[in-house]
Amino acid sequence: MIEDTVTENPVKAIDHLLTFVRDLDEAARFYDQLGFTLTPESRIEAMGIVNRLILFPDASEGSANFIELMSVFDTDRLPPAMAALLSGDEGIKSMVLSLGDVEGARAHFVELGCPFGPPMHVRREWRLSATESVWPEFDVLLPVDDVVTFNGCRYYNVELYRLPAWTTHRNGARAFDRVDCAAADPQTAASRLANVLGTTATGGTVAHRDMTIEIRDGAAATWPIRIAGYRVIGLNENYLAQALSTHRDIGQVNQVTAFGQTIELSSQAPRAS
């Protein structure tokens, strides 16, 4: 029988969603048109990957809160785990967890049956201008498949993910606060995910700090289950109406679908800490 809770789980927060896009420039233009600010393009040369981030200001202490847009610039450099991840259809490929003790977290996940290898240490460049850069640094557990595909990271300088120039959005966005998934058996999937996160499940809903994961019926009976989209909150209603005038899904209110994911854009205020 799958338990819903685990003691001393090292997961601090659901930190970000890794989204595979084939054309990073096209994806950046799309999000910019919706009023989001994106970080500069940043490459991890050793891994052959490049990303841009949509960082939100309302993050848990010691963690970040963002959507990562990732693409590949050199397939020959991809580690096997990333080669498998960054292929096939576009969309959300991994749920990334913020960790405290990354080695302790790895041991915990391995005990649960999640076969993580040793963490990788990564340091990458963000260019602030032609003459100035900052260097985010973190340890990362590369993605593995379980109930969802997930991985973890531990930050060394999380304050760089809070820079106002990058967390201030024209549309007023404050956070992503819900992850939407699909499964053949939502309750069983939610129970296993709650076990991994060290929290509780109610039906097909898993709550972890300020994040909710909604698992709905509607997918094949295979794991990992599909991460279908997410909700962004705190948007300005007037800007929202204008931005969505050309992007809204037919018949859907404040919802857009692009790059293999569905995004709900809400004016709902963030929950009080």
Protein backbone atom coordinates (compact mmCIF):
# COMPACT_ATOMS: atom_id res chain seq x y z
CA MET A 1 0.00 0.00 0.00
CA ILE A 2 1.35 3.42 -0.96
CA GLU A 3 1.67 5.84 1.93
CA ASP A 4 0.85 9.53 1.49
CA THR A 5 3.48 10.97 3.81
CA VAL A 6 7.17 10.57 4.43
CA THR A 7 9.04 11.99 7.42
CA GLU A 8 12.06 14.26 6.99
CA ASN A 9 11.61 14.64 3.25
CA PRO A 10 14.26 17.06 1.91
CA VAL A 11 12.02 18.70 -0.72
CA LYS A 12 11.84 22.44 0.01
CA ALA A 13 9.60 23.51 -2.87
CA ILE A 14 8.37 22.70 -6.35
CA ASP A 15 10.84 25.08 -7.88
CA HIS A 16 10.30 25.16 -11.64
CA LEU A 17 9.05 23.36 -14.71
CA LEU A 18 11.54 22.38 -17.40
CA THR A 19 9.87 23.00 -20.77
CA PHE A 20 11.42 21.67 -23.97
CA VAL A 21 11.08 23.98 -26.97
CA ARG A 22 12.74 23.42 -30.33
CA ASP A 23 13.05 27.11 -31.21
CA LEU A 24 14.03 29.15 -28.15
CA ASP A 25 13.68 32.47 -29.97
CA GLU A 26 10.14 31.65 -31.08
CA ALA A 27 9.17 30.63 -27.54
CA ALA A 28 10.68 33.82 -26.12
CA ARG A 29 8.71 35.96 -28.56
CA PHE A 30 5.48 34.19 -27.55
CA TYR A 31 5.98 34.80 -23.84
CA ASP A 32 7.10 38.36 -24.46
CA GLN A 33 3.87 39.05 -26.33
CA LEU A 34 1.96 37.85 -23.26
CA GLY A 35 3.82 40.42 -21.15
CA PHE A 36 6.45 38.23 -19.49
CA THR A 37 10.08 39.21 -18.90
CA LEU A 38 12.70 36.60 -19.80
CA THR A 39 16.27 36.20 -18.64
CA PRO A 40 19.04 36.43 -21.24
CA GLU A 41 19.94 33.32 -23.18
CA SER A 42 22.31 31.13 -21.18
CA ARG A 43 24.26 28.09 -22.31
CA ILE A 44 25.69 25.14 -20.42
CA GLU A 45 28.45 24.40 -22.89
CA ALA A 46 29.42 21.03 -21.43
CA MET A 47 25.86 19.71 -21.77
CA GLY A 48 24.94 21.27 -25.13
CA ILE A 49 21.82 22.98 -23.77
CA VAL A 50 20.57 26.55 -23.74
CA ASN A 51 17.75 28.16 -21.79
CA ARG A 52 15.82 31.28 -20.90
CA LEU A 53 13.80 31.65 -17.71
CA ILE A 54 10.55 33.33 -16.71
CA LEU A 55 11.28 34.15 -13.07
CA PHE A 56 8.53 35.08 -10.61
CA PRO A 57 9.01 37.19 -7.47
CA ASP A 58 6.85 35.21 -5.04
CA ALA A 59 9.16 32.29 -4.28
CA SER A 60 9.63 30.26 -1.11
CA GLU A 61 12.63 31.11 1.04
CA GLY A 62 15.79 29.54 -0.35
CA SER A 63 14.06 28.46 -3.56
CA ALA A 64 12.99 29.99 -6.85
CA ASN A 65 9.71 29.96 -8.80
CA PHE A 66 9.95 29.96 -12.57
CA ILE A 67 9.28 28.39 -15.94
CA GLU A 68 12.39 27.20 -17.77
CA LEU A 69 12.42 27.18 -21.56
CA MET A 70 15.16 24.82 -22.70
CA SER A 71 16.50 23.90 -26.11
CA VAL A 72 19.48 22.01 -27.52
CA PHE A 73 22.35 23.55 -29.46
CA ASP A 74 24.66 20.51 -29.63
CA THR A 75 23.17 17.02 -29.44
CA ASP A 76 26.64 15.43 -29.25
CA ARG A 77 27.24 16.96 -25.80
CA LEU A 78 23.93 15.93 -24.23
CA PRO A 79 24.21 13.59 -21.21
CA PRO A 80 22.08 10.47 -21.78
CA ALA A 81 19.42 11.59 -19.29
CA MET A 82 19.05 14.94 -21.04
CA ALA A 83 19.12 13.40 -24.53
CA ALA A 84 16.13 11.27 -23.60
CA LEU A 85 14.38 14.24 -22.02
CA LEU A 86 14.92 16.81 -24.77
CA SER A 87 13.45 14.83 -27.65
CA GLY A 88 10.06 13.99 -29.07
CA ASP A 89 7.19 16.42 -28.59
CA GLU A 90 7.62 19.85 -27.08
CA GLY A 91 6.21 20.40 -23.62
CA ILE A 92 6.93 20.19 -19.90
CA LYS A 93 9.50 17.45 -19.50
CA SER A 94 10.39 17.58 -15.81
CA MET A 95 9.17 18.93 -12.48
CA VAL A 96 12.21 20.36 -10.72
CA LEU A 97 12.35 20.29 -6.91
CA SER A 98 14.33 22.66 -4.72
CA LEU A 99 16.45 20.66 -2.28
CA GLY A 100 18.39 21.43 0.86
CA ASP A 101 21.02 18.71 1.30
CA VAL A 102 21.32 17.36 -2.23
CA GLU A 103 23.22 14.20 -1.22
CA GLY A 104 20.69 13.51 1.52
CA ALA A 105 17.90 14.09 -0.98
CA ARG A 106 19.47 11.70 -3.45
CA ALA A 107 19.74 8.98 -0.79
CA HIS A 108 16.11 9.58 0.17
CA PHE A 109 14.87 9.30 -3.40
CA VAL A 110 16.96 6.19 -4.08
CA GLU A 111 15.41 4.59 -1.00
CA LEU A 112 12.00 5.33 -2.55
CA GLY A 113 13.09 3.56 -5.75
CA CYS A 114 14.09 6.63 -7.81
CA PRO A 115 17.48 5.79 -9.39
CA PHE A 116 19.26 9.14 -9.23
CA GLY A 117 22.96 9.25 -10.01
CA PRO A 118 25.42 11.57 -8.23
CA PRO A 119 24.66 15.30 -8.46
CA MET A 120 26.34 17.47 -11.09
CA HIS A 121 27.76 20.86 -10.19
CA VAL A 122 26.81 23.54 -12.72
CA ARG A 123 27.92 27.15 -13.10
CA ARG A 124 26.47 29.15 -15.96
CA GLU A 125 26.64 32.73 -17.23
CA TRP A 126 23.85 35.31 -17.41
CA ARG A 127 24.93 38.44 -19.25
CA LEU A 128 23.57 41.62 -17.68
CA SER A 129 25.19 43.76 -20.37
CA ALA A 130 28.03 43.62 -22.87
CA THR A 131 30.51 44.05 -20.02
CA GLU A 132 28.81 42.55 -16.95
CA SER A 133 27.72 39.00 -16.10
CA VAL A 134 26.49 37.04 -13.12
CA TRP A 135 27.04 33.32 -12.60
CA PRO A 136 24.23 31.22 -11.14
CA GLU A 137 25.64 28.11 -9.49
CA PHE A 138 23.87 24.98 -8.36
CA ASP A 139 24.03 21.22 -7.85
CA VAL A 140 21.55 19.25 -9.92
CA LEU A 141 20.18 15.73 -9.90
CA LEU A 142 19.49 14.83 -13.53
CA PRO A 143 15.90 13.77 -14.31
CA VAL A 144 14.55 10.29 -13.67
CA ASP A 145 11.13 8.80 -14.36
CA ASP A 146 8.79 7.91 -11.55
CA VAL A 147 5.12 8.87 -11.23
CA VAL A 148 6.29 12.03 -13.02
CA THR A 149 9.65 12.79 -14.55
CA PHE A 150 11.40 14.93 -11.95
CA ASN A 151 14.77 16.11 -10.79
CA GLY A 152 16.22 18.37 -8.13
CA CYS A 153 18.56 21.28 -7.57
CA ARG A 154 20.32 23.04 -4.73
CA TYR A 155 21.19 26.72 -5.21
CA TYR A 156 24.37 28.46 -4.12
CA ASN A 157 23.22 31.98 -5.04
CA VAL A 158 19.43 31.87 -5.28
CA GLU A 159 19.37 35.66 -4.86
CA LEU A 160 20.25 35.94 -8.56
CA TYR A 161 16.83 34.42 -9.31
CA ARG A 162 15.21 37.34 -7.45
CA LEU A 163 16.68 40.25 -9.41
CA PRO A 164 13.86 42.80 -9.92
CA ALA A 165 14.88 43.41 -13.53
CA TRP A 166 13.93 39.82 -14.34
CA THR A 167 11.10 39.14 -11.87
CA THR A 168 9.09 42.23 -12.82
CA HIS A 169 6.62 41.49 -15.63
CA ARG A 170 4.57 43.94 -17.72
CA ASN A 171 1.53 41.74 -17.13
CA GLY A 172 2.01 41.80 -13.36
CA ALA A 173 2.63 38.04 -12.95
CA ARG A 174 3.67 37.00 -9.44
CA ALA A 175 4.06 33.19 -9.38
CA PHE A 176 3.07 29.89 -10.88
CA ASP A 177 1.05 28.13 -8.19
CA ARG A 178 -0.53 25.08 -9.80
CA VAL A 179 0.73 22.21 -11.96
CA ASP A 180 -1.80 20.33 -14.09
CA CYS A 181 -1.27 16.64 -14.84
CA ALA A 182 -3.23 13.82 -16.46
CA ALA A 183 -3.32 10.17 -15.40
CA ALA A 184 -5.41 7.06 -15.92
CA ASP A 185 -5.67 6.66 -12.13
CA PRO A 186 -5.39 10.14 -10.57
CA GLN A 187 -5.71 8.98 -6.97
CA THR A 188 -2.92 6.39 -7.17
CA ALA A 189 -0.68 8.86 -9.01
CA ALA A 190 -1.38 11.55 -6.42
CA SER A 191 -0.58 9.17 -3.56
CA ARG A 192 2.79 8.24 -5.05
CA LEU A 193 3.65 11.86 -5.83
CA ALA A 194 2.74 12.90 -2.29
CA ASN A 195 5.05 10.17 -1.03
CA VAL A 196 7.92 11.52 -3.11
CA LEU A 197 7.26 15.11 -1.99
CA GLY A 198 6.71 14.23 1.67
CA THR A 199 3.24 15.73 1.80
CA THR A 200 -0.41 14.62 1.58
CA ALA A 201 -2.84 13.80 -1.21
CA THR A 202 -6.58 14.32 -1.27
CA GLY A 203 -8.10 12.42 -4.15
CA GLY A 204 -6.16 13.55 -7.22
CA THR A 205 -4.81 16.71 -5.57
CA VAL A 206 -1.38 17.09 -3.98
CA ALA A 207 -0.51 20.20 -1.95
CA HIS A 208 3.08 21.22 -1.19
CA ARG A 209 3.63 24.57 0.53
CA ASP A 210 2.17 27.20 -1.84
CA MET A 211 1.90 24.82 -4.80
CA THR A 212 -1.00 22.59 -5.83
CA ILE A 213 -0.70 19.68 -8.24
CA GLU A 214 -3.98 18.69 -9.86
CA ILE A 215 -4.03 15.23 -11.42
CA ARG A 216 -7.05 14.71 -13.64
CA ASP A 217 -8.41 11.68 -15.43
CA GLY A 218 -7.51 11.47 -19.09
CA ALA A 219 -4.27 9.71 -20.03
CA ALA A 220 -2.96 6.26 -20.84
CA ALA A 221 -2.19 3.94 -17.94
CA THR A 222 1.57 4.54 -18.03
CA TRP A 223 4.08 6.33 -15.81
CA PRO A 224 5.50 8.90 -15.86
CA ILE A 225 2.19 10.74 -16.09
CA ARG A 226 1.88 13.73 -18.38
CA ILE A 227 2.51 17.24 -17.05
CA ALA A 228 0.01 19.15 -19.15
CA GLY A 229 0.38 22.76 -17.99
CA TYR A 230 0.29 25.23 -15.14
CA ARG A 231 -1.38 28.36 -13.78
CA VAL A 232 0.26 31.78 -13.41
CA ILE A 233 -1.34 34.18 -10.91
CA GLY A 234 -1.27 37.88 -10.08
CA LEU A 235 -1.74 39.16 -13.63
CA ASN A 236 -3.22 42.59 -14.30
CA GLU A 237 -6.77 42.15 -15.62
CA ASN A 238 -6.56 44.93 -18.22
CA TYR A 239 -3.22 43.72 -19.54
CA LEU A 240 -4.47 40.18 -19.49
CA ALA A 241 -7.46 40.96 -21.69
CA GLN A 242 -5.26 42.78 -24.19
CA ALA A 243 -2.54 40.12 -24.28
CA LEU A 244 -5.04 37.29 -24.69
CA SER A 245 -7.01 38.96 -27.47
CA THR A 246 -4.95 37.17 -30.12
CA HIS A 247 -3.79 34.11 -28.15
CA ARG A 248 -6.78 32.84 -26.17
CA ASP A 249 -7.90 29.30 -26.90
CA ILE A 250 -11.31 29.17 -28.57
CA GLY A 251 -13.94 28.59 -25.90
CA GLN A 252 -11.45 28.88 -23.03
CA VAL A 253 -11.25 31.81 -20.62
CA ASN A 254 -7.77 33.16 -19.91
CA GLN A 255 -6.10 30.05 -21.26
CA VAL A 256 -3.53 29.56 -24.00
CA THR A 257 -1.92 26.46 -25.46
CA ALA A 258 1.53 26.56 -27.02
CA PHE A 259 4.71 24.46 -27.14
CA GLY A 260 2.88 21.38 -25.92
CA GLN A 261 1.45 22.90 -22.75
CA THR A 262 -1.66 24.70 -21.57
CA ILE A 263 -1.19 27.86 -19.52
CA GLU A 264 -3.91 29.43 -17.40
CA LEU A 265 -3.37 33.14 -16.80
CA SER A 266 -5.17 34.39 -13.70
CA SER A 267 -5.61 37.71 -11.89
CA GLN A 268 -5.95 35.80 -8.61
CA ALA A 269 -3.72 37.23 -5.91
CA PRO A 270 -0.99 35.04 -4.41
CA ARG A 271 -1.76 33.41 -1.08
CA ALA A 272 -0.41 35.16 1.99
CA SER A 273 2.77 33.58 3.34
